Amino acid sequence: MLTKFESKSNRVKGLAFHPKRPWILASLHNGSIQWWDYRMGTLLDRFDEHEVRAVAFHPSQPLFVSGGDDYKLRVWNHKQRRCLFTLHGHLDFVRTVQFHHEAPWIVSASDDYTIRIWNWQSRSCLAVLTGHHHYVMSAFFHPSEDLIVSASYDFTIRARAGAIGMGGMGMGGMNQQAGGMSAFNAPGGPLGGRSGPDTNNPGTGADLFGTSDAVVKYVLEGHDKCVNWAQFHPTLPLIVSGGDDRQIKIWRMSETKAWEVDTFRGHFNNVSATLFHPRAELILSAAEDKTIRVWDMSKRVVAQTFRREHDRFWVLVAHPHINLFAAGHDSGLIVFKLERERPAMHLHQTSLVYVKDKHLCTYDIATGAEASGALVKRGSGVQPSPRTLSYNPTERLAAVTVAVPGTQGNDGAMVQVYSMDRGQEEPIKLSGHAAVFVARNRLAVLDKAAGVINLYDTRGTKLKDMRLANGATEMFYAGIGKVLVSTGTAVELWDVQQGVQVGELGNVNNVKYAVFSADMTQVALLSKHVITLANAHTLQQLAVVHETIRVKSAVFDGAVLVYTTLNHIKYALPNGDNGILCTLDHPLYLVHVAGDHVLALSRDQKMLKLRVDGTEYRFKLALILREYNQVLHIIQNANLLGQSIIAYLQKKGYPDVALHFVQDPATRLDLALECGQLDAALAAAESLASASSGPTASSSAAWTRLAKAATRQGNVLLAELAMQKVKNLAGLSLLYLVTGQQEKLAKMLAIAQHRGDAMAQMHNAVLLGSVEDRARVLAEAGLTSLAWLTCQTHGLTGVNVADVQGAVNKVRGDKEPELLNWPVVETNQGYFAASSGVPVDPAVAQVASAAAATMAAGGAAAASAATADDVWGGAAANASEQQPADEADWGFDLDIPTVPVAGNTPGAISGSVSPTAGAASSTASDLTAALSSLPAPGPNKKSSWIRSGANVRALDHIVAGSFDTAMAVLSRTTGISHFAALRPAFLTAHAAAAAHLPTGTGGSLEVAVSRNWADTSDPLKSQAVVPVTVESVLGGLAAEAGKLTMQATRVPEALEMWRAALHALALIADDPAAMPHVATMREQVEAAGTDARRNVELAVYFAQAELDPAHARLAGGYLVLAAHFARRLLDMNPPPTVAQRCTQLIALADAQPPNPDLPPVDFDPFNPLPVCAASMEAVHGAHVGKCRFCKAAYKPEFAGSVCVVCLVAVVVA
């Protein structure tokens, strides 16, 4: 059983599949109806209007019907998500309901001993079928004929039919009047029927099945207890039934009679439901013994059994069109299928080999020719389809992997090697989970249980085996002599001939399939919901694509992966971007993609050819690869429209390309502002303004955004124009202030005065520096005291308030201001705008030229106008009045080349060249010249510090900020390989090589400091400062650590300080003078890091370390071997108090005999041994491991581990 969906809920009593959509209805024991999307695993809705027991979808209409314990049937519309109407008539629980496949009928079975036929269109009861003497447990229509079968608690099964047409109930009468069913509901009719409550309704008087009466055609007796379920075979004249006697019976029908064919026994409790497999000779049954059993009709045996531990099964249904089943149990429902439906196939160049109808078939992609080959042998009963197939074109052999019957979960498998020659009778059988041909006469077979890859020849002779350290779950072909192995959490690349692992990609879980590109350079690893793209040779991960539904198959189209999910054909680019090509009705398994044609296999092994438009992913791939000529060709010849393309181009940083796909002015404005094309943005804003009769919110917002963008780019003329369009008076005042346009500031003051805006007048007067106007505004506002104080403050003494307006004292600069746009780097707008094949929109060019002419004309002509609308004056000063910037003013800036300021050209709008400038000289063949490029920045000091030279050290790279090269130098010269612990030392040294000057508003300004600053100002000759020296370490960190070591309670702090000093020396370890001190720091770290719990041995090792005399005396005070170390202390000439104590300890030790009860100490004072820094034990023997950097001693078993002393290097034996 392959579980596709499972839900947790109350007991499920009824289920119904939707015939087309991936939906299932479940009626719960608590009275609710759950509507699930089993493909996505989501609950779509819940209906709680009555106590429901049975549900059914309509075959074609957006309807479903429910019957419940409230004796009612309700018809629902799932689009409107509401109940349409209720059918009344039953007098007890409704057990089952079903729609007719063609007629507007519903059949329902009830505990009131009756079956009712309803017309859901006229909302009336057409017939009441009686005859059963107990509860009617189920009633169903025949899939194609006019028959009804019912199962009852009276131990019988009844089949009812009309008497017209082919021995069954014909549809002739229904075609005349579908609502009629008088033969069923006529009182005293041949079925013993009785009148229902709706027998007098219009439309119920016509004959249901034609002109003849309906009769009980068969009464089937054979069950010993009540019958719970009976159902027709989809195509054969068979009925299957199951009941409380724990038996399943098959009945055959003829024209005149029906009889029992066979009985299946095996359930240990009541059989709740049973049905025929729609497309196989199988019967499925669900029972209260907590099992679902699959019965082989031909062998009359149980083929498979699926058991739950605690849940009884109550209902079982089959999907009408696909191989899915659903079962309801005590705690929810389960949707499942019996076997895998993925076809086993292998594509070699243009030849496809696959399994179809138990035969090996070949299909030529080029010609479409198909041929059948050897028969794939499968045992009797339920046999899973072949899982994988590997083809050997040289020997014409196919290795087919099939699941072993009877194994739980199909974990067991067998490999069968067939010859494509029909004459072969028996295949070569090998035990294994997967098999691939890795050479002309070599077959690799994976034994998953043993974790071994066995290598066979084509005759099945085992040649060698290769054990996998991490086990394996799947194996895939990876080129000649190589295989990919999935371990469940990673993928490994193995060379089968050499028996070695040559690559690994971690964090790739449960890979099910591997797909390689045609040139074997890329591989796609397919998991359940994840696709991992990687390099096929190194297994370096390129991208990861996540899907919400299951990934089914994939093939490469060049560098693009085309793959299928349950309902889509999609694509994935090498950078991980993906999209949808088309929607699928049913899952397909891709075989080959060429151009816009896709070849795929369906689940019934039919070859399908589909046409999809791959222009979108080819366009995106060309952008990624920067093949701009291909991009231009697609733009000119393809119809790429839609918001997705525009959004993709914006996201990937190509708004200039997106401009070619957009006509909407609002969208063009967004794209133009994003890519900095102010002329295009101006045209879009003009279009928005002209589209409306007057100012609107959208046009005002457009001009505001354009003003901000122009201000950021320093385009004063365009910013002024945009602010004038929206009458942004405050913005214009600030613009005139920062550009020094005093005359226009005076105009702004006049405008504010004309509008009567006192606050605006005051602001403009302050910005203008006019004391007279400030005093006047205050006086006009009635603030005479403030006006007088303003005059007094600025030296306007002797002026009366009444004469304030006559006083003049304006503050002016010494230099007359000039209106200039900012100088910008002159760049081309891009290959696409410059290409002659993509002309600029004439309307855009016309609007831009007109706007440029207007702004260049100046505003002096309207300066004297009296009205508020005319007082604006010109949009800008006359362009002829602009003077080019002094070239010497920009000479000091190495990053910005000297360019003339645009003046009389239309390109002056954006402060740079026009997008169409130089278009005639740019062609598709000259990509390099047409692409946008910025000038290279000038040299800086730090870049000169790491230029190649004999005296460049690792510290020079660190202070220059080139940490990667510094790490490479240290790794090569000192053996340091773990740099995480050196991060603080790196950052400290880097920060010490620069001075940081605080600024007024932004962050600090960093200035590189060189040690030869007094000798030269040339940055190319600058030399890095040396922030770390041996003297600075010994006088700083080491000295502070020594002080802390003397304090017994601060030894942990001393340990960190000693290690910091050791890390500081690591930065200058390439200096020969530093290495002796590295050994000293190592000894101090080892001594400070000893474990106090080992009071005896560690005290010995502490004293054994070559410490300073003061530190050694401190260590000696804690040693147990008092006599030995007291003598050593006396040899160091300690202070008198320490010497006296040592003498006492020696006398005490000499006076007392040795204590045999003391534990032995692993220390020989006459033969000192090196101490392992990791275990703190003496290292015996000649083989001593050493740290590559600090040379700390280790036992041989610690080889390969990181040194615990310095934390930056590994131990070598």
JSON list of C-alpha atoms in Angstrom, two decimals, residues 344-495:
[
{"chain": "A", "resi": 344, "resn": "ALA", "atom": "CA", "xyz": [10.39, 1.87, -15.63]},
{"chain": "A", "resi": 345, "resn": "MET", "atom": "CA", "xyz": [12.38, 3.39, -18.50]},
{"chain": "A", "resi": 346, "resn": "HIS", "atom": "CA", "xyz": [15.86, 4.26, -19.71]},
{"chain": "A", "resi": 347, "resn": "LEU", "atom": "CA", "xyz": [16.78, 6.71, -22.47]},
{"chain": "A", "resi": 348, "resn": "HIS", "atom": "CA", "xyz": [19.93, 6.13, -24.48]},
{"chain": "A", "resi": 349, "resn": "GLN", "atom": "CA", "xyz": [20.50, 8.86, -27.06]},
{"chain": "A", "resi": 350, "resn": "THR", "atom": "CA", "xyz": [17.31, 8.64, -29.17]},
{"chain": "A", "resi": 351, "resn": "SER", "atom": "CA", "xyz": [16.25, 5.15, -28.10]},
{"chain": "A", "resi": 352, "resn": "LEU", "atom": "CA", "xyz": [13.88, 4.72, -25.18]},
{"chain": "A", "resi": 353, "resn": "VAL", "atom": "CA", "xyz": [13.56, 1.34, -23.47]},
{"chain": "A", "resi": 354, "resn": "TYR", "atom": "CA", "xyz": [10.61, 0.90, -21.13]},
{"chain": "A", "resi": 355, "resn": "VAL", "atom": "CA", "xyz": [8.25, -1.70, -19.72]},
{"chain": "A", "resi": 356, "resn": "LYS", "atom": "CA", "xyz": [4.79, -1.78, -21.24]},
{"chain": "A", "resi": 357, "resn": "ASP", "atom": "CA", "xyz": [2.16, -4.42, -20.56]},
{"chain": "A", "resi": 358, "resn": "LYS", "atom": "CA", "xyz": [4.75, -6.79, -19.11]},
{"chain": "A", "resi": 359, "resn": "HIS", "atom": "CA", "xyz": [6.99, -6.44, -22.16]},
{"chain": "A", "resi": 360, "resn": "LEU", "atom": "CA", "xyz": [10.25, -4.64, -22.77]},
{"chain": "A", "resi": 361, "resn": "CYS", "atom": "CA", "xyz": [9.58, -2.12, -25.52]},
{"chain": "A", "resi": 362, "resn": "THR", "atom": "CA", "xyz": [11.80, 0.23, -27.48]},
{"chain": "A", "resi": 363, "resn": "TYR", "atom": "CA", "xyz": [10.74, 3.58, -28.91]},
{"chain": "A", "resi": 364, "resn": "ASP", "atom": "CA", "xyz": [12.78, 5.61, -31.39]},
{"chain": "A", "resi": 365, "resn": "ILE", "atom": "CA", "xyz": [12.34, 9.29, -30.62]},
{"chain": "A", "resi": 366, "resn": "ALA", "atom": "CA", "xyz": [13.50, 10.38, -34.05]},
{"chain": "A", "resi": 367, "resn": "THR", "atom": "CA", "xyz": [11.18, 8.18, -36.10]},
{"chain": "A", "resi": 368, "resn": "GLY", "atom": "CA", "xyz": [8.43, 7.32, -33.61]},
{"chain": "A", "resi": 369, "resn": "ALA", "atom": "CA", "xyz": [8.84, 3.59, -34.29]},
{"chain": "A", "resi": 370, "resn": "GLU", "atom": "CA", "xyz": [7.92, 1.26, -31.44]},
{"chain": "A", "resi": 371, "resn": "ALA", "atom": "CA", "xyz": [8.90, -2.39, -31.03]},
{"chain": "A", "resi": 372, "resn": "SER", "atom": "CA", "xyz": [8.10, -4.98, -28.39]},
{"chain": "A", "resi": 373, "resn": "GLY", "atom": "CA", "xyz": [10.78, -7.18, -26.89]},
{"chain": "A", "resi": 374, "resn": "ALA", "atom": "CA", "xyz": [11.22, -9.72, -24.11]},
{"chain": "A", "resi": 375, "resn": "LEU", "atom": "CA", "xyz": [8.49, -10.59, -21.68]},
{"chain": "A", "resi": 376, "resn": "VAL", "atom": "CA", "xyz": [9.09, -9.32, -18.14]},
{"chain": "A", "resi": 377, "resn": "LYS", "atom": "CA", "xyz": [8.21, -12.22, -15.91]},
{"chain": "A", "resi": 378, "resn": "ARG", "atom": "CA", "xyz": [6.05, -11.41, -12.91]},
{"chain": "A", "resi": 379, "resn": "GLY", "atom": "CA", "xyz": [4.57, -13.83, -10.44]},
{"chain": "A", "resi": 380, "resn": "SER", "atom": "CA", "xyz": [0.89, -14.41, -9.83]},
{"chain": "A", "resi": 381, "resn": "GLY", "atom": "CA", "xyz": [-1.30, -12.27, -7.68]},
{"chain": "A", "resi": 382, "resn": "VAL", "atom": "CA", "xyz": [-0.61, -8.64, -6.90]},
{"chain": "A", "resi": 383, "resn": "GLN", "atom": "CA", "xyz": [2.78, -7.94, -8.39]},
{"chain": "A", "resi": 384, "resn": "PRO", "atom": "CA", "xyz": [4.22, -4.42, -8.17]},
{"chain": "A", "resi": 385, "resn": "SER", "atom": "CA", "xyz": [5.34, -2.86, -11.40]},
{"chain": "A", "resi": 386, "resn": "PRO", "atom": "CA", "xyz": [9.09, -2.79, -12.17]},
{"chain": "A", "resi": 387, "resn": "ARG", "atom": "CA", "xyz": [10.75, 0.02, -10.24]},
{"chain": "A", "resi": 388, "resn": "THR", "atom": "CA", "xyz": [13.81, 0.84, -12.35]},
{"chain": "A", "resi": 389, "resn": "LEU", "atom": "CA", "xyz": [15.40, -0.13, -15.62]},
{"chain": "A", "resi": 390, "resn": "SER", "atom": "CA", "xyz": [18.99, 0.17, -16.81]},
{"chain": "A", "resi": 391, "resn": "TYR", "atom": "CA", "xyz": [19.87, -0.48, -20.45]},
{"chain": "A", "resi": 392, "resn": "ASN", "atom": "CA", "xyz": [23.14, -1.68, -21.94]},
{"chain": "A", "resi": 393, "resn": "PRO", "atom": "CA", "xyz": [23.09, -0.64, -25.63]},
{"chain": "A", "resi": 394, "resn": "THR", "atom": "CA", "xyz": [26.26, -2.55, -26.49]},
{"chain": "A", "resi": 395, "resn": "GLU", "atom": "CA", "xyz": [25.09, -5.95, -25.30]},
{"chain": "A", "resi": 396, "resn": "ARG", "atom": "CA", "xyz": [21.37, -5.10, -25.71]},
{"chain": "A", "resi": 397, "resn": "LEU", "atom": "CA", "xyz": [20.65, -6.03, -22.10]},
{"chain": "A", "resi": 398, "resn": "ALA", "atom": "CA", "xyz": [18.10, -4.53, -19.75]},
{"chain": "A", "resi": 399, "resn": "ALA", "atom": "CA", "xyz": [18.38, -4.83, -15.96]},
{"chain": "A", "resi": 400, "resn": "VAL", "atom": "CA", "xyz": [14.91, -4.54, -14.44]},
{"chain": "A", "resi": 401, "resn": "THR", "atom": "CA", "xyz": [14.42, -4.09, -10.70]},
{"chain": "A", "resi": 402, "resn": "VAL", "atom": "CA", "xyz": [11.18, -5.54, -9.33]},
{"chain": "A", "resi": 403, "resn": "ALA", "atom": "CA", "xyz": [9.86, -5.72, -5.79]},
{"chain": "A", "resi": 404, "resn": "VAL", "atom": "CA", "xyz": [9.81, -9.13, -4.15]},
{"chain": "A", "resi": 405, "resn": "PRO", "atom": "CA", "xyz": [6.21, -10.27, -3.46]},
{"chain": "A", "resi": 406, "resn": "GLY", "atom": "CA", "xyz": [5.07, -10.48, 0.09]},
{"chain": "A", "resi": 407, "resn": "THR", "atom": "CA", "xyz": [7.65, -8.17, 1.63]},
{"chain": "A", "resi": 408, "resn": "GLN", "atom": "CA", "xyz": [6.26, -5.46, 3.88]},
{"chain": "A", "resi": 409, "resn": "GLY", "atom": "CA", "xyz": [6.46, -2.07, 2.22]},
{"chain": "A", "resi": 410, "resn": "ASN", "atom": "CA", "xyz": [8.07, -3.61, -0.90]},
{"chain": "A", "resi": 411, "resn": "ASP", "atom": "CA", "xyz": [11.50, -3.25, 0.72]},
{"chain": "A", "resi": 412, "resn": "GLY", "atom": "CA", "xyz": [12.70, -6.50, -0.80]},
{"chain": "A", "resi": 413, "resn": "ALA", "atom": "CA", "xyz": [13.68, -6.41, -4.46]},
{"chain": "A", "resi": 414, "resn": "MET", "atom": "CA", "xyz": [15.19, -8.53, -7.20]},
{"chain": "A", "resi": 415, "resn": "VAL", "atom": "CA", "xyz": [17.18, -7.64, -10.30]},
{"chain": "A", "resi": 416, "resn": "GLN", "atom": "CA", "xyz": [16.31, -9.45, -13.53]},
{"chain": "A", "resi": 417, "resn": "VAL", "atom": "CA", "xyz": [18.63, -9.10, -16.51]},
{"chain": "A", "resi": 418, "resn": "TYR", "atom": "CA", "xyz": [16.85, -9.57, -19.85]},
{"chain": "A", "resi": 419, "resn": "SER", "atom": "CA", "xyz": [18.14, -9.75, -23.36]},
{"chain": "A", "resi": 420, "resn": "MET", "atom": "CA", "xyz": [16.21, -7.66, -25.84]},
{"chain": "A", "resi": 421, "resn": "ASP", "atom": "CA", "xyz": [16.17, -10.78, -27.99]},
{"chain": "A", "resi": 422, "resn": "ARG", "atom": "CA", "xyz": [12.72, -12.39, -27.80]},
{"chain": "A", "resi": 423, "resn": "GLY", "atom": "CA", "xyz": [14.30, -15.83, -27.89]},
{"chain": "A", "resi": 424, "resn": "GLN", "atom": "CA", "xyz": [15.57, -15.64, -24.32]},
{"chain": "A", "resi": 425, "resn": "GLU", "atom": "CA", "xyz": [13.48, -17.74, -21.99]},
{"chain": "A", "resi": 426, "resn": "GLU", "atom": "CA", "xyz": [14.75, -17.09, -18.47]},
{"chain": "A", "resi": 427, "resn": "PRO", "atom": "CA", "xyz": [16.35, -13.88, -17.24]},
{"chain": "A", "resi": 428, "resn": "ILE", "atom": "CA", "xyz": [19.41, -13.74, -15.04]},
{"chain": "A", "resi": 429, "resn": "LYS", "atom": "CA", "xyz": [18.17, -13.15, -11.49]},
{"chain": "A", "resi": 430, "resn": "LEU", "atom": "CA", "xyz": [20.26, -11.30, -8.92]},
{"chain": "A", "resi": 431, "resn": "SER", "atom": "CA", "xyz": [19.46, -10.20, -5.41]},
{"chain": "A", "resi": 432, "resn": "GLY", "atom": "CA", "xyz": [19.54, -6.44, -4.98]},
{"chain": "A", "resi": 433, "resn": "HIS", "atom": "CA", "xyz": [17.58, -3.24, -4.55]},
{"chain": "A", "resi": 434, "resn": "ALA", "atom": "CA", "xyz": [18.89, -1.33, -7.61]},
{"chain": "A", "resi": 435, "resn": "ALA", "atom": "CA", "xyz": [21.06, -2.10, -10.61]},
{"chain": "A", "resi": 436, "resn": "VAL", "atom": "CA", "xyz": [22.87, 0.01, -13.23]},
{"chain": "A", "resi": 437, "resn": "PHE", "atom": "CA", "xyz": [25.25, -0.85, -16.03]},
{"chain": "A", "resi": 438, "resn": "VAL", "atom": "CA", "xyz": [28.52, 1.01, -15.39]},
{"chain": "A", "resi": 439, "resn": "ALA", "atom": "CA", "xyz": [30.46, -0.41, -18.36]},
{"chain": "A", "resi": 440, "resn": "ARG", "atom": "CA", "xyz": [29.96, -2.57, -21.41]},
{"chain": "A", "resi": 441, "resn": "ASN", "atom": "CA", "xyz": [30.12, -5.79, -19.42]},
{"chain": "A", "resi": 442, "resn": "ARG", "atom": "CA", "xyz": [29.77, -4.62, -15.83]},
{"chain": "A", "resi": 443, "resn": "LEU", "atom": "CA", "xyz": [26.60, -4.41, -13.78]},
{"chain": "A", "resi": 444, "resn": "ALA", "atom": "CA", "xyz": [26.59, -2.74, -10.34]},
{"chain": "A", "resi": 445, "resn": "VAL", "atom": "CA", "xyz": [23.89, -4.03, -7.98]},
{"chain": "A", "resi": 446, "resn": "LEU", "atom": "CA", "xyz": [23.06, -2.38, -4.67]},
{"chain": "A", "resi": 447, "resn": "ASP", "atom": "CA", "xyz": [22.34, -4.62, -1.69]},
{"chain": "A", "resi": 448, "resn": "LYS", "atom": "CA", "xyz": [20.60, -2.14, 0.58]},
{"chain": "A", "resi": 449, "resn": "ALA", "atom": "CA", "xyz": [20.32, -4.45, 3.57]},
{"chain": "A", "resi": 450, "resn": "ALA", "atom": "CA", "xyz": [24.04, -5.21, 3.64]},
{"chain": "A", "resi": 451, "resn": "GLY", "atom": "CA", "xyz": [25.19, -1.75, 2.53]},
{"chain": "A", "resi": 452, "resn": "VAL", "atom": "CA", "xyz": [27.26, -3.24, -0.30]},
{"chain": "A", "resi": 453, "resn": "ILE", "atom": "CA", "xyz": [27.56, -2.63, -4.03]},
{"chain": "A", "resi": 454, "resn": "ASN", "atom": "CA", "xyz": [28.24, -5.88, -5.88]},
{"chain": "A", "resi": 455, "resn": "LEU", "atom": "CA", "xyz": [29.84, -5.86, -9.32]},
{"chain": "A", "resi": 456, "resn": "TYR", "atom": "CA", "xyz": [28.75, -8.54, -11.80]},
{"chain": "A", "resi": 457, "resn": "ASP", "atom": "CA", "xyz": [29.54, -9.35, -15.37]},
{"chain": "A", "resi": 458, "resn": "THR", "atom": "CA", "xyz": [26.82, -9.80, -17.98]},
{"chain": "A", "resi": 459, "resn": "ARG", "atom": "CA", "xyz": [26.56, -13.55, -17.20]},
{"chain": "A", "resi": 460, "resn": "GLY", "atom": "CA", "xyz": [25.71, -12.87, -13.56]},
{"chain": "A", "resi": 461, "resn": "THR", "atom": "CA", "xyz": [29.12, -13.81, -12.16]},
{"chain": "A", "resi": 462, "resn": "LYS", "atom": "CA", "xyz": [30.09, -11.77, -9.12]},
{"chain": "A", "resi": 463, "resn": "LEU", "atom": "CA", "xyz": [33.45, -10.07, -9.58]},
{"chain": "A", "resi": 464, "resn": "LYS", "atom": "CA", "xyz": [33.88, -7.90, -6.49]},
{"chain": "A", "resi": 465, "resn": "ASP", "atom": "CA", "xyz": [31.99, -6.03, -3.83]},
{"chain": "A", "resi": 466, "resn": "MET", "atom": "CA", "xyz": [32.36, -2.56, -2.41]},
{"chain": "A", "resi": 467, "resn": "ARG", "atom": "CA", "xyz": [31.18, -1.80, 1.13]},
{"chain": "A", "resi": 468, "resn": "LEU", "atom": "CA", "xyz": [29.54, 1.56, 1.78]},
{"chain": "A", "resi": 469, "resn": "ALA", "atom": "CA", "xyz": [30.48, 3.19, 5.07]},
{"chain": "A", "resi": 470, "resn": "ASN", "atom": "CA", "xyz": [27.19, 5.07, 5.44]},
{"chain": "A", "resi": 471, "resn": "GLY", "atom": "CA", "xyz": [24.87, 2.54, 3.86]},
{"chain": "A", "resi": 472, "resn": "ALA", "atom": "CA", "xyz": [22.58, 3.34, 0.95]},
{"chain": "A", "resi": 473, "resn": "THR", "atom": "CA", "xyz": [18.93, 3.62, 0.03]},
{"chain": "A", "resi": 474, "resn": "GLU", "atom": "CA", "xyz": [19.18, 4.22, -3.75]},
{"chain": "A", "resi": 475, "resn": "MET", "atom": "CA", "xyz": [21.80, 3.99, -6.49]},
{"chain": "A", "resi": 476, "resn": "PHE", "atom": "CA", "xyz": [21.95, 5.79, -9.85]},
{"chain": "A", "resi": 477, "resn": "TYR", "atom": "CA", "xyz": [24.14, 5.75, -12.93]},
{"chain": "A", "resi": 478, "resn": "ALA", "atom": "CA", "xyz": [26.67, 8.63, -12.91]},
{"chain": "A", "resi": 479, "resn": "GLY", "atom": "CA", "xyz": [28.78, 7.97, -15.98]},
{"chain": "A", "resi": 480, "resn": "ILE", "atom": "CA", "xyz": [31.11, 5.22, -17.08]},
{"chain": "A", "resi": 481, "resn": "GLY", "atom": "CA", "xyz": [32.49, 3.46, -14.01]},
{"chain": "A", "resi": 482, "resn": "LYS", "atom": "CA", "xyz": [30.69, 5.71, -11.53]},
{"chain": "A", "resi": 483, "resn": "VAL", "atom": "CA", "xyz": [27.50, 5.57, -9.50]},
{"chain": "A", "resi": 484, "resn": "LEU", "atom": "CA", "xyz": [25.62, 7.96, -7.29]},
{"chain": "A", "resi": 485, "resn": "VAL", "atom": "CA", "xyz": [24.54, 6.58, -3.94]},
{"chain": "A", "resi": 486, "resn": "SER", "atom": "CA", "xyz": [21.87, 8.11, -1.75]},
{"chain": "A", "resi": 487, "resn": "THR", "atom": "CA", "xyz": [22.37, 7.48, 1.96]},
{"chain": "A", "resi": 488, "resn": "GLY", "atom": "CA", "xyz": [19.11, 9.08, 3.04]},
{"chain": "A", "resi": 489, "resn": "THR", "atom": "CA", "xyz": [20.77, 12.30, 4.24]},
{"chain": "A", "resi": 490, "resn": "ALA", "atom": "CA", "xyz": [23.50, 12.78, 1.61]},
{"chain": "A", "resi": 491, "resn": "VAL", "atom": "CA", "xyz": [24.55, 11.76, -1.88]},
{"chain": "A", "resi": 492, "resn": "GLU", "atom": "CA", "xyz": [27.92, 10.14, -2.54]},
{"chain": "A", "resi": 493, "resn": "LEU", "atom": "CA", "xyz": [29.77, 9.71, -5.84]},
{"chain": "A", "resi": 494, "resn": "TRP", "atom": "CA", "xyz": [31.67, 6.42, -6.07]},
{"chain": "A", "resi": 495, "resn": "ASP", "atom": "CA", "xyz": [34.20, 5.12, -8.55]}
]
